Coordinates of C-alpha atoms in Angstrom, one line a residue:
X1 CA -33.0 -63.1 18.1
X2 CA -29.3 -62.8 16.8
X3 CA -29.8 -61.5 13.5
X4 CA -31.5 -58.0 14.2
X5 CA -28.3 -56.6 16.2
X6 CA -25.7 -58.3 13.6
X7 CA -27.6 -56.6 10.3
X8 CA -27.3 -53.3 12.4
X9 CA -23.6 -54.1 12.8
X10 CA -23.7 -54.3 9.3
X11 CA -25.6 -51.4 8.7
X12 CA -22.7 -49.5 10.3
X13 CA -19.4 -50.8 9.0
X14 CA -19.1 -48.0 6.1
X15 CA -19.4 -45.3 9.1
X16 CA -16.6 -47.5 11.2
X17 CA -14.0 -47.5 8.1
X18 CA -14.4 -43.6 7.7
X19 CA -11.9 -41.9 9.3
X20 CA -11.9 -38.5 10.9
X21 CA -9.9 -35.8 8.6
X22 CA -7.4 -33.7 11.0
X23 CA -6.6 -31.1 8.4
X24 CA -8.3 -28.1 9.6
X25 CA -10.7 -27.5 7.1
X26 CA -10.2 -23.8 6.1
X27 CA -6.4 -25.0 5.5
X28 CA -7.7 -26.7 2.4
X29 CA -8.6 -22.6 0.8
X30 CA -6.0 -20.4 2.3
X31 CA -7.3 -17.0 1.9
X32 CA -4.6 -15.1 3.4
X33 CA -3.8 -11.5 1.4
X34 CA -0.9 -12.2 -0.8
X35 CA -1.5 -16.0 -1.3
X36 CA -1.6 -16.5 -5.0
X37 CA -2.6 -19.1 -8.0
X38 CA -1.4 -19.8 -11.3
X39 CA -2.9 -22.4 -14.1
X40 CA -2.9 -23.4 -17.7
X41 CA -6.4 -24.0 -18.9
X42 CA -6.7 -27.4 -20.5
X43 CA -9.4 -28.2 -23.0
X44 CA -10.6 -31.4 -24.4
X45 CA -11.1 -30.1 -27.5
X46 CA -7.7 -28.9 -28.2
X47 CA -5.6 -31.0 -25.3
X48 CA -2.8 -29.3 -22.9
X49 CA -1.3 -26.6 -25.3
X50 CA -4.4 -24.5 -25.2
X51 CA -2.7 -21.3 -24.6
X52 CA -5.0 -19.7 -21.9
X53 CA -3.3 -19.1 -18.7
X54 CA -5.2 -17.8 -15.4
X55 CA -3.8 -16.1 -12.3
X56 CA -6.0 -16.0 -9.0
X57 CA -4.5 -13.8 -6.2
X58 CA -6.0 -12.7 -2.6
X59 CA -4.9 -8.9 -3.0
X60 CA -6.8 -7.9 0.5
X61 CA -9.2 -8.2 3.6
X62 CA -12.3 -6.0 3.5
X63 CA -15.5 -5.7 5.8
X64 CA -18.4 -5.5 4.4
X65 CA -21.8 -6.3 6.7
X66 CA -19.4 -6.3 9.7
X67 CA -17.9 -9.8 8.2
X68 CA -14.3 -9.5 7.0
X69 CA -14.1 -10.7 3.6
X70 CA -10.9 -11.5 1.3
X71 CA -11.3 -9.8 -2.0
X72 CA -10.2 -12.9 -4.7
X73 CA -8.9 -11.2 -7.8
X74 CA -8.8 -13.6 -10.9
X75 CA -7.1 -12.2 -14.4
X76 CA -7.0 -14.4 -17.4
X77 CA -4.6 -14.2 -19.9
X78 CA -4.6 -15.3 -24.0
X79 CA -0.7 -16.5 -24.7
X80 CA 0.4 -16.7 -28.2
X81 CA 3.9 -17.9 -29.7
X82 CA 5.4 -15.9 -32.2
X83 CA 8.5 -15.4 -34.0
X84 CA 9.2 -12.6 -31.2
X85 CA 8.3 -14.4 -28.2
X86 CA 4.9 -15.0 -26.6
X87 CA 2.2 -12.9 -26.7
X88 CA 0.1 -11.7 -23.7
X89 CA -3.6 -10.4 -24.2
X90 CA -5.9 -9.9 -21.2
X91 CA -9.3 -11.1 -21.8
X92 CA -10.8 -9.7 -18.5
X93 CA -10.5 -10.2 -14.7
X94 CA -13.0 -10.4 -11.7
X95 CA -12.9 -9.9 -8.3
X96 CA -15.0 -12.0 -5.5
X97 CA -15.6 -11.3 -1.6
X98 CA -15.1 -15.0 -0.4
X99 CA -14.3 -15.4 3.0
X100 CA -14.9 -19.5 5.1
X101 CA -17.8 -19.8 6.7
X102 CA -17.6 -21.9 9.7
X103 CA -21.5 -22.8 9.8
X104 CA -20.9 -24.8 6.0
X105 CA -17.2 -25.4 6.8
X106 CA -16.8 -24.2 3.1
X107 CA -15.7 -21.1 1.3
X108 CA -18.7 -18.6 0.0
X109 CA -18.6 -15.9 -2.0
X110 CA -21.2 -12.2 -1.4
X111 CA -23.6 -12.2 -4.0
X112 CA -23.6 -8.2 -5.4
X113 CA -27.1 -7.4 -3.8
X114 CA -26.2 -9.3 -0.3
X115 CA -26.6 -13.1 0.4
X116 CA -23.9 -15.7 -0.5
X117 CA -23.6 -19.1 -2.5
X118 CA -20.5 -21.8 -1.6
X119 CA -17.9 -21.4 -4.1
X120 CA -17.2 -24.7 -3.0
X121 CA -20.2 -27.0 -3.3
X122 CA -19.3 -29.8 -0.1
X123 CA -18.2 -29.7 3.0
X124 CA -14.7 -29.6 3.7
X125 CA -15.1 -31.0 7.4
X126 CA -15.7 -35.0 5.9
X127 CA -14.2 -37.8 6.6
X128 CA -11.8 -39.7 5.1
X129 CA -13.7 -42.6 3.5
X130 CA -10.2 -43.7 1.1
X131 CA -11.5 -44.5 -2.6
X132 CA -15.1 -44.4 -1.4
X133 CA -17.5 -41.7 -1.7
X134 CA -20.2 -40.1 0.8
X135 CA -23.2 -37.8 -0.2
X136 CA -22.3 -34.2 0.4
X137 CA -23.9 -31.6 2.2
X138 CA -27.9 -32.5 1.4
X139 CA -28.3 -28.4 0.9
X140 CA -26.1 -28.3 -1.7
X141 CA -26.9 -29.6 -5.4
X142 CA -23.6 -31.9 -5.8
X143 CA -23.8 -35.4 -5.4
X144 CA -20.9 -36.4 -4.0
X145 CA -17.5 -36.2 -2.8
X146 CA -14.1 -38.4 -1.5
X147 CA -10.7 -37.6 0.4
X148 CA -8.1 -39.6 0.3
X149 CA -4.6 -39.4 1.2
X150 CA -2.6 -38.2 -2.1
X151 CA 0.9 -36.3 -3.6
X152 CA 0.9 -32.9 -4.9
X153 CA 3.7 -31.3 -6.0
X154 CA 5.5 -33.4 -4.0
X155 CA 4.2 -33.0 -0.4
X156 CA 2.0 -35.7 1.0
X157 CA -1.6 -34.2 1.8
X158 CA -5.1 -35.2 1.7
X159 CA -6.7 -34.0 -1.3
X160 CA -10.7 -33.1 -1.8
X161 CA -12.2 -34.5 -4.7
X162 CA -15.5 -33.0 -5.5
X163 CA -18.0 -34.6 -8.6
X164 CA -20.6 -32.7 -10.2
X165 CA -20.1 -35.4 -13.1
X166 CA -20.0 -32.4 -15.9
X167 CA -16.9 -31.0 -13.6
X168 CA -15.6 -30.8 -10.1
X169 CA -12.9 -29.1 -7.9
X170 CA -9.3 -30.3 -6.4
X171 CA -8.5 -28.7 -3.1
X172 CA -4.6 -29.8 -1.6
X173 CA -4.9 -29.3 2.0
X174 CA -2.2 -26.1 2.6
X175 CA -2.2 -25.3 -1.3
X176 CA -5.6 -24.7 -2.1
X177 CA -7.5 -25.7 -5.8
X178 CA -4.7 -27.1 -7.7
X179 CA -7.7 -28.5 -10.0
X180 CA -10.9 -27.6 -11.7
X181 CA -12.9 -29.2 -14.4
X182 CA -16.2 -27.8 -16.3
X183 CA -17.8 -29.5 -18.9
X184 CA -14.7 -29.5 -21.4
X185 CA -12.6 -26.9 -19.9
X186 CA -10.8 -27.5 -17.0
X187 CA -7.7 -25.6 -14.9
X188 CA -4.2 -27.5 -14.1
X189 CA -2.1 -25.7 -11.3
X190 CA 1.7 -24.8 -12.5
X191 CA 2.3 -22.9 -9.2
X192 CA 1.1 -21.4 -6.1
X193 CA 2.3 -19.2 -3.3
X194 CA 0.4 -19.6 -0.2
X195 CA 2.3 -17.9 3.4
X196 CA 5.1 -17.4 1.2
X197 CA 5.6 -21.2 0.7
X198 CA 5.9 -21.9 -2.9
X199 CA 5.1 -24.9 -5.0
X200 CA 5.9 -25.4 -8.8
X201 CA 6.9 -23.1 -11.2
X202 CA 5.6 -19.5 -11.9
X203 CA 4.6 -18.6 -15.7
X204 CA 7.1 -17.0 -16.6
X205 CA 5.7 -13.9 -19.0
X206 CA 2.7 -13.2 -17.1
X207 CA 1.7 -9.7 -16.9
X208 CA 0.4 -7.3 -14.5
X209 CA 1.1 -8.9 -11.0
X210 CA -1.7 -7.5 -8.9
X211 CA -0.2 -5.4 -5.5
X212 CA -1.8 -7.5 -2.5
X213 CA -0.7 -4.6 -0.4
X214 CA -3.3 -2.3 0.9
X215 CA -2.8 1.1 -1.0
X216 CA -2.4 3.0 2.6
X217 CA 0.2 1.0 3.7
X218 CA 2.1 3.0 1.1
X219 CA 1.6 6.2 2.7
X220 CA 0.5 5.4 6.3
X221 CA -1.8 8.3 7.5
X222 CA -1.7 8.4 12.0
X223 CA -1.0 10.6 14.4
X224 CA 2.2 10.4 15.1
X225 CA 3.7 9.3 11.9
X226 CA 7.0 11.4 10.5
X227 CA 9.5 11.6 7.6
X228 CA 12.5 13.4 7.3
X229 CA 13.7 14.0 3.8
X230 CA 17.2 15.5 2.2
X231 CA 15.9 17.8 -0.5
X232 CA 18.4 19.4 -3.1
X233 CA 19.5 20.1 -6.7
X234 CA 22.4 18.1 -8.4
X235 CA 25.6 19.3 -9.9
X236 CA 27.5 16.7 -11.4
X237 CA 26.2 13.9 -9.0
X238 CA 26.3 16.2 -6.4
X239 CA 24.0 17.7 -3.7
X240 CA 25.5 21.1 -3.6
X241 CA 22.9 23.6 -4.5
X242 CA 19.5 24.6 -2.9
X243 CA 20.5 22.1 -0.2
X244 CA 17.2 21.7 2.6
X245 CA 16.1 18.9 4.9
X246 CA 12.2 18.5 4.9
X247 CA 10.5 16.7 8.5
X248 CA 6.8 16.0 7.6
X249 CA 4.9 15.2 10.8
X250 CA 0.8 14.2 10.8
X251 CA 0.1 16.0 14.0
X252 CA -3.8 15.4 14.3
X253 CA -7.2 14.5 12.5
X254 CA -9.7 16.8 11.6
X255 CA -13.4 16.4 10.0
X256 CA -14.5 19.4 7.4
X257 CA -17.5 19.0 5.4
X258 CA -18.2 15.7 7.0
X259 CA -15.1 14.0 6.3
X260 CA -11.9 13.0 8.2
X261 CA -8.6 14.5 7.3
X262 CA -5.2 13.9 8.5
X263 CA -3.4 17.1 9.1
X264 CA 0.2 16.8 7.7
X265 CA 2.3 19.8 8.7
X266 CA 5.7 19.8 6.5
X267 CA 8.7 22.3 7.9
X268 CA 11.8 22.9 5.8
X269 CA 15.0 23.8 7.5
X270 CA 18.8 24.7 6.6
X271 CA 21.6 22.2 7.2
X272 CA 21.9 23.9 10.3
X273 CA 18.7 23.0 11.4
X274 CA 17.3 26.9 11.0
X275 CA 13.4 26.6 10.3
X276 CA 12.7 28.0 6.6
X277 CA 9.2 27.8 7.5
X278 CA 6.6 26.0 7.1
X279 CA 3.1 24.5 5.7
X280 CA 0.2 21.8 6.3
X281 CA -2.3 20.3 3.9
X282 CA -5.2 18.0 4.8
X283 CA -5.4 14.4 3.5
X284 CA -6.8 11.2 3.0
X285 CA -7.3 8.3 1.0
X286 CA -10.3 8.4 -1.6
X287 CA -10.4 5.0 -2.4
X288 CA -7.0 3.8 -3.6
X289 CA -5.4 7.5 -3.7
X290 CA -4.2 9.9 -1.3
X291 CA -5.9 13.2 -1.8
X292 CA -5.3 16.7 -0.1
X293 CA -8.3 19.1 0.7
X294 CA -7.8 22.2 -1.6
X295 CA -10.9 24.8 -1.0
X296 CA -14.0 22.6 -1.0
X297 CA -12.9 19.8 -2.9
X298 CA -10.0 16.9 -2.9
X299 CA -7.4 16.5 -5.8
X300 CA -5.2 13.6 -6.0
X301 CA -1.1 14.0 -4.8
X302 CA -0.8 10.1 -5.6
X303 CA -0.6 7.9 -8.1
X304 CA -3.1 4.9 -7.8
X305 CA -1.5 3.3 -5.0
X306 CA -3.0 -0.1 -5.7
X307 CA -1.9 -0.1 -9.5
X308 CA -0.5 -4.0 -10.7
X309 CA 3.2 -4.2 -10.2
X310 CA 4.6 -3.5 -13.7
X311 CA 2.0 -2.2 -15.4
X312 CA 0.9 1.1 -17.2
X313 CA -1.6 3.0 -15.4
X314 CA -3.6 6.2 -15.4
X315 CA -2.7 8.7 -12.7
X316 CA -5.5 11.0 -13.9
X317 CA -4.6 14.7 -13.0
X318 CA -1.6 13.5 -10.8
X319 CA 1.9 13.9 -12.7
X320 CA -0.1 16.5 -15.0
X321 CA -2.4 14.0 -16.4
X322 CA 0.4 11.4 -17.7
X323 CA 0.3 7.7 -18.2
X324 CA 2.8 6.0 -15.8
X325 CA 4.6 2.5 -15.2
X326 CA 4.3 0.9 -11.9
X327 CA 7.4 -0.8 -11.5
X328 CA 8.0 -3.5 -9.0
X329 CA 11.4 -3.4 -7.1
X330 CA 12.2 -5.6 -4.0
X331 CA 10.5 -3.4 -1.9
X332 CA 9.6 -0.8 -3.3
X333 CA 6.6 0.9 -5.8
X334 CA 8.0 3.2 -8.2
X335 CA 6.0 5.1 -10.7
X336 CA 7.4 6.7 -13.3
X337 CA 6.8 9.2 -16.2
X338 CA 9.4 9.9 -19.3
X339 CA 11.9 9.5 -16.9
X340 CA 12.5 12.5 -15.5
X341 CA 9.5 12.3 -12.7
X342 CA 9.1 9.7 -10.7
X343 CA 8.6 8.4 -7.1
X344 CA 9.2 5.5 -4.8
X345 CA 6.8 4.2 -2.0
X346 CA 8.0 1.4 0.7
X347 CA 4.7 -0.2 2.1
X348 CA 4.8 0.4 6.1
X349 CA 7.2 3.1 5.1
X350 CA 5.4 5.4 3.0
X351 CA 6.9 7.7 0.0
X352 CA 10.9 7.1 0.4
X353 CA 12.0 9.0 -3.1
X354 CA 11.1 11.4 -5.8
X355 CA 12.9 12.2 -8.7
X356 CA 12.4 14.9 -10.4
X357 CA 14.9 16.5 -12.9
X358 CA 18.3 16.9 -11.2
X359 CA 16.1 17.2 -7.6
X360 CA 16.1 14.0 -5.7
X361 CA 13.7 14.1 -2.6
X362 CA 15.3 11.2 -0.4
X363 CA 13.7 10.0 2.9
X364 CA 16.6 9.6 5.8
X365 CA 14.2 8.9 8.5
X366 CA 11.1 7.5 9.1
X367 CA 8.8 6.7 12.2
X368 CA 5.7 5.0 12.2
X369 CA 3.2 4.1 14.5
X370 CA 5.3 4.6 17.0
X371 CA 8.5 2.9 16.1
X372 CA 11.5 4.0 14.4
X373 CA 11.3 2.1 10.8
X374 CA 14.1 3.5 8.8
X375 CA 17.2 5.6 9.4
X376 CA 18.0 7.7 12.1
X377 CA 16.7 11.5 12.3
X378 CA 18.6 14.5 10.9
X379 CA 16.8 17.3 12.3
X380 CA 15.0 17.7 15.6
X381 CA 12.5 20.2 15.0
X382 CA 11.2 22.8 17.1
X383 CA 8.1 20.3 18.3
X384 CA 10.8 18.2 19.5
X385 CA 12.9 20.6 21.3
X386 CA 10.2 22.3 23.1
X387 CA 7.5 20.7 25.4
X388 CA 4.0 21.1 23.9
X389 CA 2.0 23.9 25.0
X390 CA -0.7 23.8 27.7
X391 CA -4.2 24.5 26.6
X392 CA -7.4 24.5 28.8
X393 CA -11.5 25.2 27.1
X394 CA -14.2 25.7 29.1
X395 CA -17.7 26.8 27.1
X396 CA -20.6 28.5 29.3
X397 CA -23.4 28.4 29.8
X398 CA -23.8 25.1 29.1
X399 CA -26.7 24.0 28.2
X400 CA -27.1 27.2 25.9
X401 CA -29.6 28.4 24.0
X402 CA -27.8 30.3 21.7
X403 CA -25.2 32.3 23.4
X404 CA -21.4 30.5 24.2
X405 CA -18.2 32.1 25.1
X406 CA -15.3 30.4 25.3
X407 CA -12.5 30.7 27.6
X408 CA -9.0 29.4 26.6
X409 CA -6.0 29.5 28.9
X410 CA -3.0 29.0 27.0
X411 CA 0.6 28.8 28.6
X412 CA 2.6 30.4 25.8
X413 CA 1.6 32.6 23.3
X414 CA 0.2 30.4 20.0
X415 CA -2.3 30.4 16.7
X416 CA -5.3 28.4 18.3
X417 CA -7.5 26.5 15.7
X418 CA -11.0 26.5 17.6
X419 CA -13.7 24.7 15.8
X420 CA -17.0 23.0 16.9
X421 CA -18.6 19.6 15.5
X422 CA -21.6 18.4 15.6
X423 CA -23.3 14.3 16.2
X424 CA -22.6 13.5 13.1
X425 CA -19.0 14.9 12.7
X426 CA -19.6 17.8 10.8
X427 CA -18.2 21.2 11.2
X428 CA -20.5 23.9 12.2
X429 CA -18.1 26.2 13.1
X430 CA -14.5 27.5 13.2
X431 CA -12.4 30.7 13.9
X432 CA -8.4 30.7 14.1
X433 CA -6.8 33.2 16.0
X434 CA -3.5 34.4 17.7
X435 CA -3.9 34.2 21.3
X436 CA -1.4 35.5 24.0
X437 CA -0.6 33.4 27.0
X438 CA -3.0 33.3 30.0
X439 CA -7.1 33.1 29.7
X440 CA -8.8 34.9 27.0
X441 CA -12.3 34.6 25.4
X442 CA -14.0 33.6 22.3
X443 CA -17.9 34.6 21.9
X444 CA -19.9 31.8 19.6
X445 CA -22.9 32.7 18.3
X446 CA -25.0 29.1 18.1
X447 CA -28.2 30.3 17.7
X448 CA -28.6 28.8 14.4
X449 CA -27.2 25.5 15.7
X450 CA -30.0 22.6 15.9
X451 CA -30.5 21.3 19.4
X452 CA -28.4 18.7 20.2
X453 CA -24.7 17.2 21.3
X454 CA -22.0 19.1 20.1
X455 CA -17.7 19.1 20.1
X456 CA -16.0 22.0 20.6
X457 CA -11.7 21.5 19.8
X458 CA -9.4 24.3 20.4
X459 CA -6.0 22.9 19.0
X460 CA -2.1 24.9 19.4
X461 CA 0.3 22.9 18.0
X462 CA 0.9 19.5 19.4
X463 CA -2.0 20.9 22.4
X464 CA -5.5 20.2 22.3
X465 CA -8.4 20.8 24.7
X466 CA -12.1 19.6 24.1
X467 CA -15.4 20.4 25.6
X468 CA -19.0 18.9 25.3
X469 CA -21.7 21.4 24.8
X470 CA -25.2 21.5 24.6
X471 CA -27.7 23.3 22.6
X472 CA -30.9 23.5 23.6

């Protein structure tokens, strides 16, 4: 009657000796933006000195399916020695949208037409079971896995081991993969930078460091944002001659066509602070590029602003079609063509230099999102010394059927921007005119509007009025 409750005991003891792992189990893949890889591929075949090198490096977040993903950029690299030095030849790069998902407590990775597969096979939420080794996660293929407590690079952690028996993965808890193996190639971590904590060494020659920076952070596009530049031509060193101070302000978003602009407005002034006058432009970011509207289509006024830190890259019709060289200074992204054109970006700052002949363009003051980020200003600017107008809309009747007037009230005389919307953010209509101060109205003929919701914005300067109208 003893035996059957001291076999179970039995039965038990390898669950009693595993103990719990504490390491949070996301810590052992960091996927923060910026954290970064580097490894020397080793090959049975040919032993350590196979001279393939590979760089993996979280260059971003991204949403995609409302999930935030990081984007996991992997170069590889063919090194050579020579009597000049090592030689560097890319042989390709990929990027992945990996992200950890809690429900597997493992890294996946999006599959191009949706779905996603683990990029790392097991669990990472086991026990530790010491030398041992317990079946992995039964959905998975692998066999098996083991944690134990181990050194790498130095720092005591507990280290994943993972067997497929053809290959298998080594995750440091804090460092991430520091080992791979496949069939007879496998990777050997040299160094990594995860939260800005390195370990090892970086390979030194290594090309193209990919910009984890987001390419707007270069030039950051809100409401609010301003830059104050000192703008002149050089004699001997010298500002001296065509001497101006530029204050670019975004002042507020517009949609044309569909699509949502920024609306810069750029004033030059004397050193005496005497307006020279002024312009605006419309921009955005079309993928890694800032673009201005220009009749009814965008062209580019940036460089790539995601281009690898020192490499050569095509700015398309930017710089007059050149080839540039994205340099990488403390701080700063510099592009540069033949030497006599080139400008600087500060990400969170935006652009804080161009160069072009003997005409530096130098930013003195910056502030953005709200918070003074560099310098102090050098010009105060009429919006600044003057309190913004006040602007009222009303639209009748409303509903309409066809027939709108506007009335605007305006307390100063201004130029009034007056445009309408409709559900889906497209323009329907616009009229700019010069309006006096007190009420006035604008007819709108709707008629050929669709029945539905629209947006009517009257804007004067830093005032703005809306009005919700419906068209029957």
């Amino acid at each position: 009657m003893r035996l059957a409750p001291l076999l179970a005991l039995l039965a038990l003891a390898p669950a009693l000796h595993a103990q719990p792992d504490p390491t949070p189990p996301e810590a052992y893949y960091p996927l923060a933006a910026g954290s970064r890889w580097e490894y020397r591929e080793t090959d049975e075949t040919s032993g350590p000195g196979t001279p393939y090198r590979q760089r993996r490096i979280v260059v971003r977040d991204t949403l995609v399916g409302g999930e935030t993903w990081a984007v996991l950029r992997t170069q590889r690299f063919r090194v050579v020695g020579g009597a000049g030095g090592p030689e560097w030849t890319s042989q390709g790069e990929e990027r992945r949208l990996v992200r950890f998902d809690a429900a597997s407590a493992t890294v996946v990775q999006r599959m191009p037409g949706g779905g996603q597969v683990p990029l790392v096979e097991c669990r990472l939420d086991g026990p530790l079971t010491g030398d041992g080794s317990v079946a992995c996660d039964p959905q998975n293929a692998l066999p098996e896995y083991s944690k134990r407590a181990d050194t790498e690079f130095g720092i005591p952690t507990t280290v994943l081991y993972v067997s497929t028996g053809m290959g298998g993965i080594r995750l440091a808890a804090g460092i991430g993969p520091v080992g791979e193996s496949l069939e007879v190639r496998g990777l050997q971590l040299l160094y990594a930078n995860v939260g800005g904590v390195e370990y090892g060494t970086p390979i030194a020659g290594m090309p193209n460091a990919p910009d984890p920076t987001p390419p707007e952070a270069y030039y950051p596009l809100a409401v609010g944002n301003e830059w104050q530049y000192e703008d002149c031509v050089q004699e001997g060193g010298v500002c001296n001659i065509s001497h101006e101070y530029v204050r670019r302000t975004v002042e507020r978003e517009t949609v044309v066509a569909g699509t949502r602009y920024f609306v810069e407005v750029e004033r030059r002034y004397t050193t005496a602070s005497v307006p020279l006058g002024q312009s605006e432009r419309l921009l955005r970011f079309a993928g890694a590029t800032l673009v201005r509207r220009d009749g009814a289509s965008d062209v580019p006024v940036s460089c790539p602003l995601d281009a690898d830190f020192d490499a050569t890259v095509d700015c398309g019709t930017y710089f007059g079609g050149g080839i540039v060289a994205a340099q990488r200074l403390p701080t700063v992204k510099e592009y540069q063509i033949a030497g006599d054109l080139s400008e600087r970006f500060t990400a969170g700052i935006g652009l804080v230099h161009r160069q072009f002949w003997t005409s530096p363009f130098t930013l003195r003051f910056a502030r953005v999102g709200g918070a003074v980020v560099f310098g102090s200003a050098i010009v105060a600017g009429e919006t600044d010394a003057a309190p913004a107008a006040v602007l009222t809309l009303r639209a009748t009747p409303n509903p309409t059927a066809g027939a709108l007037v506007l009335t605007l009230t305006l307390s100063e005389a201004k130029t009034v921007a007056v445009e309408a919307f409709d559900a889906l953010g497209r323009r329907v209509w616009q009229q700019n005119a010069v309006l006096t101060a007190g009420s006035q109205t604008v007819a709108v003929d709707a008629s050929a509007w669709a029945p539905g919701v629209y947006v009517v914005r009257a804007t004067a300067g830093r005032a703005s009025a809306t009005a919700r109208v419906v068209r029957r």
